XYZ file of C-alpha atoms in Angstrom:
341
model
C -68.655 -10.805 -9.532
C -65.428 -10.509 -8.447
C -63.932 -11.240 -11.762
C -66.188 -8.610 -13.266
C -65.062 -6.324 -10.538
C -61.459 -6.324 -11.012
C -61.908 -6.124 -15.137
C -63.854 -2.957 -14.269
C -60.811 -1.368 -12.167
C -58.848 -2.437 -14.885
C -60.088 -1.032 -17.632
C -60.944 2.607 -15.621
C -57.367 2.451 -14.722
C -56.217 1.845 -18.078
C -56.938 5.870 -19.721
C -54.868 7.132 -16.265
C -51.979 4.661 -17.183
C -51.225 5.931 -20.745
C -51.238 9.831 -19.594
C -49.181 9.355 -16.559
C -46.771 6.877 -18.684
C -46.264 10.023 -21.128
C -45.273 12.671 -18.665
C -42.897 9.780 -16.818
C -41.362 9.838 -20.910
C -40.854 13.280 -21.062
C -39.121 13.040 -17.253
C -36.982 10.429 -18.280
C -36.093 11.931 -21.171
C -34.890 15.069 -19.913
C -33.098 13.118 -16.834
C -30.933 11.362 -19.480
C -29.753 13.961 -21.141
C -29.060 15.597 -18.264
C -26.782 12.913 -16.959
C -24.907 12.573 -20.100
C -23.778 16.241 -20.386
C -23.331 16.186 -16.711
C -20.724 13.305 -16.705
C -18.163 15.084 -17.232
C -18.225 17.320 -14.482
C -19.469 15.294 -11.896
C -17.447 12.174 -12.288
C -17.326 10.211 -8.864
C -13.787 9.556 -7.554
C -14.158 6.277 -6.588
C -14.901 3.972 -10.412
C -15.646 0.711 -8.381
C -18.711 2.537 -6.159
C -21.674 1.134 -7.913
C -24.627 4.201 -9.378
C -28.627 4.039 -9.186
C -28.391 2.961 -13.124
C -26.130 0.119 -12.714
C -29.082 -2.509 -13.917
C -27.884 -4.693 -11.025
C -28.835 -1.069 -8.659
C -32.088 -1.060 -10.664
C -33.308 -4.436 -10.225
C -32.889 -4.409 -6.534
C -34.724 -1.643 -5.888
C -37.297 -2.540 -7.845
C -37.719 -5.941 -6.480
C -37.577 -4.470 -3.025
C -40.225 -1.529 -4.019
C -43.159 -4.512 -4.265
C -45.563 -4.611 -6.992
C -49.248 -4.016 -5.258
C -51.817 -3.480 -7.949
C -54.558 -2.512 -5.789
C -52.152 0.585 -4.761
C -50.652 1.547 -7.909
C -53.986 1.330 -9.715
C -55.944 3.021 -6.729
C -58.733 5.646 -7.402
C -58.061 8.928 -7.882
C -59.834 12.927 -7.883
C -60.762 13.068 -11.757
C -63.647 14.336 -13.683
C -66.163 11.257 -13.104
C -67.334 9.118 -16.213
C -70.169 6.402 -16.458
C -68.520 3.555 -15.761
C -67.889 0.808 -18.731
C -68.197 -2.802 -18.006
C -66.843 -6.101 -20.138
C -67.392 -9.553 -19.805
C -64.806 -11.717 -19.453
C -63.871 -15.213 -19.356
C -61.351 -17.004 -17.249
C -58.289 -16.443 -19.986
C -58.743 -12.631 -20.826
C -59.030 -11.812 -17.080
C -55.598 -13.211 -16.967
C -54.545 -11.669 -19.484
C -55.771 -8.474 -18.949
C -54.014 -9.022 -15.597
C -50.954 -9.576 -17.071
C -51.290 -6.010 -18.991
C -52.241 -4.468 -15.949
C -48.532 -6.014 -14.074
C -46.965 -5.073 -17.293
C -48.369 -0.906 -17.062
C -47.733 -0.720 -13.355
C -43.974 -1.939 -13.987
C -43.602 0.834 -16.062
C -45.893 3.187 -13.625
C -43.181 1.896 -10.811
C -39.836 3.070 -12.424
C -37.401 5.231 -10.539
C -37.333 8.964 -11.573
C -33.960 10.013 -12.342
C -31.438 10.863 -9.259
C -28.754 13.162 -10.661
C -26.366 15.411 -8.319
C -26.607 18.765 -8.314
C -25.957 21.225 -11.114
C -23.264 23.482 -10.405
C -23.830 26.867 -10.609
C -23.737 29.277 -13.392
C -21.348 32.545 -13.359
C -20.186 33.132 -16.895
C -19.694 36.675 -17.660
C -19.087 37.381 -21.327
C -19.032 40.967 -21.170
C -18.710 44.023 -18.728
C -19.854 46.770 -21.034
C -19.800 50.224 -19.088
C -20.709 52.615 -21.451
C -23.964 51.200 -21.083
C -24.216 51.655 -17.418
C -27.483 53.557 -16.291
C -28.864 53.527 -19.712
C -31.785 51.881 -17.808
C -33.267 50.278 -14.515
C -34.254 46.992 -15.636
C -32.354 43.528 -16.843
C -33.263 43.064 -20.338
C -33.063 38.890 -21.303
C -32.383 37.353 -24.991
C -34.133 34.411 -24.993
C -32.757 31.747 -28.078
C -36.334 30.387 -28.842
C -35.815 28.026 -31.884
C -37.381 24.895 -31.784
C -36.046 21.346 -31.687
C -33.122 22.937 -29.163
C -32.861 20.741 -26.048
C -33.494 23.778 -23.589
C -30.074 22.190 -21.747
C -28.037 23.668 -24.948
C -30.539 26.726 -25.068
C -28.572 30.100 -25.290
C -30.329 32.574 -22.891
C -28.226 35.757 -21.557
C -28.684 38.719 -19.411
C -27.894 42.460 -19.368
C -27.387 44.115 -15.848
C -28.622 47.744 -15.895
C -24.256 48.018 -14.886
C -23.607 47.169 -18.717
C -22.383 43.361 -17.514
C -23.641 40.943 -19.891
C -23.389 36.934 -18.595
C -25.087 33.637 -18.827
C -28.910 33.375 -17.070
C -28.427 31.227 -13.979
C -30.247 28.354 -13.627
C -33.465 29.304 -12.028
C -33.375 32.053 -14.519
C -32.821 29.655 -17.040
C -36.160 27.453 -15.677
C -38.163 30.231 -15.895
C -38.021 31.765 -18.875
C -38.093 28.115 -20.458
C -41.214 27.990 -18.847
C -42.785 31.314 -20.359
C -41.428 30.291 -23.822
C -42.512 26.305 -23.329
C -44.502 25.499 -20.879
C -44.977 22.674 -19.231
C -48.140 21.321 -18.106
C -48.981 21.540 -13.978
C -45.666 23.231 -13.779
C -45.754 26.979 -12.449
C -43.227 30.048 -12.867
C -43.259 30.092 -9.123
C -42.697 26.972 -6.744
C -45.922 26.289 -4.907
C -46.198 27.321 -1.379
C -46.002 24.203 -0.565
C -42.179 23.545 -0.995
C -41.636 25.904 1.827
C -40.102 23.953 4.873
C -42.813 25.159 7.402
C -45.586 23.888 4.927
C -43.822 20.336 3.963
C -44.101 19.604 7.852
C -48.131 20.105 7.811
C -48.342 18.450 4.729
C -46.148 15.701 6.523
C -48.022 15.528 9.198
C -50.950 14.726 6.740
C -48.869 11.441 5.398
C -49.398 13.418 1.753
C -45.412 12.469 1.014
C -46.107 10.707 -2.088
C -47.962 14.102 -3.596
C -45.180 16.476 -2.532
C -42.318 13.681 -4.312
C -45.247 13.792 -7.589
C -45.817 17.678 -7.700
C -41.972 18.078 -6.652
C -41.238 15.890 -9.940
C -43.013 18.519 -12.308
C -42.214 21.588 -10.968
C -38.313 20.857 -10.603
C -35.985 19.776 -12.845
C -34.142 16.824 -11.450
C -30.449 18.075 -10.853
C -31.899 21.124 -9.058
C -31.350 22.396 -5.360
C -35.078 22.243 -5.115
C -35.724 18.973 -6.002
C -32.657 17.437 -4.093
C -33.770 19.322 -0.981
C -37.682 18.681 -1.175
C -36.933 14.916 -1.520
C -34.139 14.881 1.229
C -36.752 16.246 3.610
C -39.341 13.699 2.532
C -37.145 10.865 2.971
C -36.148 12.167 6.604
C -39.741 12.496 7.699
C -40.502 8.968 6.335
C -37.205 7.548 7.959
C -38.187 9.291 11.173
C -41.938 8.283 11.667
C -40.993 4.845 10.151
C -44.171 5.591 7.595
C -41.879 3.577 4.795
C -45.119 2.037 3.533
C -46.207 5.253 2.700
C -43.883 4.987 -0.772
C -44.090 1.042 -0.737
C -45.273 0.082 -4.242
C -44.756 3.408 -5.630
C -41.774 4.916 -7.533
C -39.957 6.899 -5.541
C -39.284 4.128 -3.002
C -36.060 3.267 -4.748
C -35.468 6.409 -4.509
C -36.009 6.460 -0.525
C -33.979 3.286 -0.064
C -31.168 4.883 -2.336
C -30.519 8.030 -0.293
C -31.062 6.353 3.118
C -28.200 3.760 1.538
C -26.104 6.300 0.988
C -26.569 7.848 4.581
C -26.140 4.162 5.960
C -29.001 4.873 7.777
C -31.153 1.470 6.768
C -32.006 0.070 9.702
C -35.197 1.353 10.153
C -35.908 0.109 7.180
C -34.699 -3.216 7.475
C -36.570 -3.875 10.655
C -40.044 -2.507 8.954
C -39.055 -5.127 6.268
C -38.888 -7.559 9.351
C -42.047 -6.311 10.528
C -43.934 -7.246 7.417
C -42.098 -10.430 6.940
C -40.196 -9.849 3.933
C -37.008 -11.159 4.389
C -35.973 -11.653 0.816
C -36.562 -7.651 0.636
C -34.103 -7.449 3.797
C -31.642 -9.399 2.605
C -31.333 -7.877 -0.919
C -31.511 -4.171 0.882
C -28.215 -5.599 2.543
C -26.742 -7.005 -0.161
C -27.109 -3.351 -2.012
C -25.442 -1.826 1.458
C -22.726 -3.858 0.806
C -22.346 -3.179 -2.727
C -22.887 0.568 -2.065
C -20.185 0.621 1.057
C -17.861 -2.351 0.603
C -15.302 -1.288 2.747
C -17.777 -1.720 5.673
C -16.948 -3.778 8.394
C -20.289 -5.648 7.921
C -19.431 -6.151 3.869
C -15.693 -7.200 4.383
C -16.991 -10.107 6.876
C -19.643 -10.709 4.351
C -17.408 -11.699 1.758
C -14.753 -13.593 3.786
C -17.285 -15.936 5.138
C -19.082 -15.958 1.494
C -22.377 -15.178 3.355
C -25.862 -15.469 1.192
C -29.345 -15.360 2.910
C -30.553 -15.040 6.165
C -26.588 -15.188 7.164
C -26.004 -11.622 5.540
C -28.596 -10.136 8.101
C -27.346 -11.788 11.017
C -24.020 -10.540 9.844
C -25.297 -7.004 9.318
C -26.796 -6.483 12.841
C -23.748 -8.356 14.630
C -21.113 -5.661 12.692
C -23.267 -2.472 11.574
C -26.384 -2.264 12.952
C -27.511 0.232 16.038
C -30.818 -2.275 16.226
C -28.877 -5.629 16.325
C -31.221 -6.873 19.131
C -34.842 -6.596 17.352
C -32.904 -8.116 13.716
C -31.274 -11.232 15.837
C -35.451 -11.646 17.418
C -36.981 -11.391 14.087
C -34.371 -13.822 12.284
C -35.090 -16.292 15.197
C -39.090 -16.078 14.730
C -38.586 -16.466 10.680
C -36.128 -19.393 11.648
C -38.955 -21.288 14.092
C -41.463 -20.245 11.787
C -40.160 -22.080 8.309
C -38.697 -24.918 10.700
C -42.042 -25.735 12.145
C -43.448 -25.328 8.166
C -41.145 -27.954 6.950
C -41.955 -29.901 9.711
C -45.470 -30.193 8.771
């Protein structure tokens, strides 16, 4: 029974797997080209600071994100269908297992983190003699298909005469009316708004605002940057990391509180749970992310690996130092007394 029960949550899973897997497509899509023709302008200073797509970056955060079927495969509000139910033996439960790891891999990669676009104030023409000729803006739309909507030529005239370049949420918009996207609106949700993210918060609904923030924004937008800043903060605050465990925006989480060097909350919820081969690789990333760090340069002189990298991380960087040294000692007892036996 239990075999037949897990098939069955397999196999209802399976239709929600291949729909979200094509949105996550488009996303990614769209997030790549965005970073390529953003390179340019947003090149970091520093060459040697490592980036979320370094494949090093990647597998880190993935290993430290956890893979829980039972979450990432979890029930959700649909139109409800008679169940279906197969019989199995032994070897295709395993290997419909296997599919199942394989699907919520894929359901578990990062969306893309890109900085913010810079603004757009290109004027191409200041045209007076049409000045007053009416009250409205009047927008030329390029609407040819098989543009990337990035390269998309979309202008405005000012009532003044001014003719210039659509800003961005312009820009979104109008794409929008032209090509629309499906769940996203030509207004932002109410939701968005800082008063309602707290009751939402307050609700532990963080992983729908980071999903409906993901179609409505485009990922190098103020919007999106902001609505996920504030997510993370709340999480980091309350200490509700497992809220995003097994999903895919905790890379994402564990990327921006990184960059903050604000990790040891999470590093003692890690503790908490007993997994200290997720601590140890979140520190390992801190020092790869700030290796100028008191905490990294000791690291490396004393060619630290293990268990040692924590102890060396609460000693030099930590503001909880106490609680780290405790838990290292239990984990220390704890696989002493199991090789014992």
């Amino acid at each position: 029974m239990a075999a037949l029960g897990t098939a069955r949550c397999l196999f209802r899973s399976y239709s929600r797997v291949k729909n979200v897997q094509k949105s996550k497509q488009m996303l990614v899509r769209c997030g790549v080209r965005t970073l390529c023709s953003g390179t340019q302008d947003n090149a970091p200073s520093d060459n040697t600071k490592p980036q979320i797509t370094d494949p090093t970056v990647q597998d880190i955060l993935s290993r430290i994100t956890g893979l829980d079927l039972q979450k990432v495969f979890r029930p959700i509000k649909q139109e409800l269908k008679p169940p279906s139910y197969k019989l199995m033996t032994d070897e295709q439960l395993e290997q419909a297992v296997e599919l199942a790891t394989e699907q919520a891999k894929k359901l578990l990669q990062m969306p893309p983190i890109l900085p913010e676009r810079k603004p757009i104030n290109d004027v191409l023409s200041e045209d007076k003699i049409l000045d007053g000729m009416d009250t409205a803006k009047y927008v030329f739309t390029d609407i040819t298909y098989n543009i990337p909507h990035r390269e998309r030529f979309i202008v405005v005239r000012e009532p003044n005469g001014t003719l210039r370049k659509a800003t961005w949420e312009e820009r979104d918009r109008l794409i929008q009316v032209y090509f629309p996207r499906e769940g996203r609106k030509l207004t932002a949700p109410l939701i968005f708004k800082e008063e309602n993210l707290k009751l939402v918060f307050s609700q532990d609904r963080h992983e729908d605002v980071l999903d409906l923030c993901l179609v409505q924004f485009e990922p190098d937008s103020s919007e999106y940057i902001r609505v996920h800043a504030a997510t993370y903060e709340d999480l980091d605050k309350h200490g509700k990391y497992d809220l995003l465990r097994s999903t895919r925006h905790f890379g994402g989480m564990a990327w921006y509180l990184l960059n903050a060097r604000r990790v040891d909350g999470l590093i003692v919820d890690m503790l908490k749970k007993e997994l200290i081969q997720d601590a140890v690789s979140l520190v390992s990333l801190f020092h790869m992310v700030h290796p100028q760090s008191e905490s990294a340069q000791e690291a490396v002189s004393q060619q630290a690996t293990g268990t040692d990298l924590l102890k060396i991380y609460a000693q030099k960087e930590s503001q909880r130092a106490g609680y780290i040294e405790l838990a290292l000692q239990a984990y220390e007892q704890s696989a002493a007394k199991s090789s014992a036996v």
